[in-house]
CSV table of C-alpha atoms in Angstrom, one decimal:
chain,number,residue,atom,x,y,z
A,1,UNK,CA,-10.5,-16.2,-5.0
A,2,UNK,CA,-10.4,-12.8,-2.8
A,3,UNK,CA,-8.1,-13.7,-0.5
A,4,UNK,CA,-6.8,-11.1,2.1
A,5,UNK,CA,-3.2,-11.1,3.4
A,6,UNK,CA,-2.3,-9.3,6.4
A,7,UNK,CA,0.3,-9.2,9.3
A,8,UNK,CA,-0.7,-11.3,12.2
A,9,UNK,CA,1.8,-9.4,14.5
A,10,UNK,CA,-0.8,-6.0,13.4
A,11,UNK,CA,-3.9,-8.2,14.5
A,12,UNK,CA,-3.2,-9.3,17.6
A,13,UNK,CA,-3.6,-7.0,20.5
A,14,UNK,CA,-6.3,-4.0,21.7
A,15,UNK,CA,-8.3,-4.1,18.4
A,16,UNK,CA,-8.3,-7.8,17.7
A,17,UNK,CA,-12.0,-8.4,18.2
A,18,UNK,CA,-12.9,-5.6,16.1
A,19,UNK,CA,-10.5,-6.3,13.3
A,20,UNK,CA,-12.0,-9.8,13.1
A,21,UNK,CA,-15.5,-8.7,13.0
A,22,UNK,CA,-14.5,-6.5,9.8
A,23,UNK,CA,-12.7,-9.7,8.3
A,24,UNK,CA,-16.1,-11.6,9.0
A,25,UNK,CA,-17.8,-8.7,6.9
A,26,UNK,CA,-15.2,-9.0,4.2
A,27,UNK,CA,-16.4,-12.6,3.8
A,28,UNK,CA,-20.1,-11.4,3.6
A,29,UNK,CA,-19.2,-9.4,0.6
A,30,UNK,CA,-16.8,-11.6,-1.0
A,31,UNK,CA,-18.6,-14.8,-0.5
A,32,UNK,CA,-17.5,-18.4,-0.5
A,33,UNK,CA,-14.1,-17.6,-2.5
A,34,UNK,CA,-12.9,-15.5,0.4
A,35,UNK,CA,-9.7,-16.3,2.7
A,36,UNK,CA,-7.7,-14.4,4.9
A,37,UNK,CA,-4.0,-15.4,5.2
A,38,UNK,CA,-2.3,-14.1,8.2
A,39,UNK,CA,1.6,-13.7,8.0
A,40,UNK,CA,3.3,-14.6,11.2
A,41,UNK,CA,6.4,-12.1,11.7
A,42,UNK,CA,8.4,-13.2,14.5
A,43,UNK,CA,5.6,-14.2,16.9
A,44,UNK,CA,6.2,-17.3,19.1
A,45,UNK,CA,4.1,-20.3,18.6
A,46,UNK,CA,2.8,-19.8,21.9
A,47,UNK,CA,1.2,-16.5,20.9
A,48,UNK,CA,-0.3,-17.9,17.9
A,49,UNK,CA,-1.7,-20.8,19.6
A,50,UNK,CA,-3.6,-18.4,21.9
A,51,UNK,CA,-4.9,-16.2,19.1
A,52,UNK,CA,-6.1,-19.5,17.6
A,53,UNK,CA,-7.5,-20.6,20.7
A,54,UNK,CA,-9.1,-17.3,21.6
A,55,UNK,CA,-10.6,-17.0,18.3
A,56,UNK,CA,-11.0,-20.4,16.8
A,57,UNK,CA,-14.9,-20.5,15.5
A,58,UNK,CA,-14.5,-17.1,13.9
A,59,UNK,CA,-10.9,-18.4,12.1
A,60,UNK,CA,-12.9,-21.5,10.9
A,61,UNK,CA,-16.0,-19.7,9.6
A,62,UNK,CA,-13.7,-17.3,7.6
A,63,UNK,CA,-11.5,-19.7,6.1
A,64,UNK,CA,-8.1,-19.1,7.9
A,65,UNK,CA,-4.6,-19.2,6.6
A,66,UNK,CA,-1.6,-18.6,9.2
A,67,UNK,CA,1.8,-18.8,7.4
A,68,UNK,CA,5.1,-18.1,8.7
A,69,UNK,CA,6.6,-17.3,5.2
A,70,UNK,CA,7.3,-14.1,3.6
A,71,UNK,CA,8.3,-15.0,0.2
A,72,UNK,CA,7.8,-13.7,-3.6
A,73,UNK,CA,6.4,-17.0,-4.1
A,74,UNK,CA,3.4,-16.6,-1.8
A,75,UNK,CA,0.1,-15.1,-3.8
A,76,UNK,CA,-2.8,-13.2,-2.6
A,77,UNK,CA,-5.5,-10.9,-4.2
A,78,UNK,CA,-5.3,-8.1,-1.4
A,79,UNK,CA,-2.4,-7.2,0.7
A,80,UNK,CA,-2.5,-5.0,3.6
A,81,UNK,CA,1.1,-4.2,4.1
A,82,UNK,CA,1.5,-1.8,7.2
A,83,UNK,CA,5.3,-1.4,7.0
A,84,UNK,CA,6.2,-2.3,3.6
A,85,UNK,CA,7.9,-5.8,4.5
A,86,UNK,CA,5.5,-8.5,2.8
A,87,UNK,CA,7.3,-9.6,-0.3
A,88,UNK,CA,4.2,-11.8,-1.8
A,89,UNK,CA,2.9,-11.3,-4.9
A,90,UNK,CA,-0.6,-9.7,-5.3
A,91,UNK,CA,-3.1,-8.0,-7.3
A,92,UNK,CA,-3.9,-5.1,-4.9
A,93,UNK,CA,-2.0,-3.5,-2.0
A,94,UNK,CA,-2.9,-1.2,0.6
A,95,UNK,CA,-0.2,0.5,2.7
A,96,UNK,CA,-1.1,1.3,6.1
A,97,UNK,CA,-3.0,0.1,9.2
A,98,UNK,CA,-5.3,-2.9,8.9
A,99,UNK,CA,-8.9,-1.2,9.3
A,100,UNK,CA,-8.0,1.2,6.7
A,101,UNK,CA,-7.1,-1.5,4.5
A,102,UNK,CA,-10.2,-3.9,5.0
A,103,UNK,CA,-12.2,-0.6,4.2
A,104,UNK,CA,-10.1,-0.6,0.9
A,105,UNK,CA,-10.6,-4.2,0.1
A,106,UNK,CA,-14.5,-3.9,0.7
A,107,UNK,CA,-14.6,-1.3,-1.7
A,108,UNK,CA,-12.5,-3.4,-4.3
A,109,UNK,CA,-14.9,-6.4,-3.8
A,110,UNK,CA,-17.8,-4.0,-4.2
A,111,UNK,CA,-16.8,-2.4,-7.3
A,112,UNK,CA,-15.6,-5.7,-9.1
A,113,UNK,CA,-18.6,-7.3,-8.0
A,114,UNK,CA,-21.0,-4.9,-9.4
A,115,UNK,CA,-18.7,-4.7,-12.5
A,116,UNK,CA,-19.3,-8.2,-13.0
A,117,UNK,CA,-23.0,-8.1,-12.4
A,118,UNK,CA,-23.2,-4.9,-15.3
A,119,UNK,CA,-21.1,-6.9,-17.7
A,120,UNK,CA,-23.2,-10.0,-17.2
A,121,UNK,CA,-26.7,-7.7,-17.5
A,122,UNK,CA,-25.6,-6.0,-20.9
A,123,UNK,CA,-25.5,-9.2,-22.5
C-alpha cells in the first residue's frame, strides 16, 4: 500500500486546497492502494472537525485517516516529516515542507511502478 503520512497541522492553512489537490494527484499515480494519514499534533477537536467538514468529499475520495498518535508502532510507506518529530516506522522519508514531500512521493511512485512494469515485461 502506498500510504503517505504528514502532520495535519502543516496542511491546515493558506495552502490547504493546493495541498489537497496535490494529494488527489498522488492517488491518481498510486491507484486504489493509496491512503493518506494525517497526524494531529495538538489541534483541537473543533479545528479537526472544521477541516473535515470543509474537505469531506475530497477526504473520502482519497482514502483518509486522521490519527492523534505518534508512536513507533505506527506504519506508513512514505513520511513527510516537516520538523523531524514523527516516530512512525516508514519505508521512505522526506524532510521538509509538504509540497516538496508530495513531489518526492510522486517521483518515488513513478519510479517504482516503472520498475515493476519493466520487470514484468522482461519475463
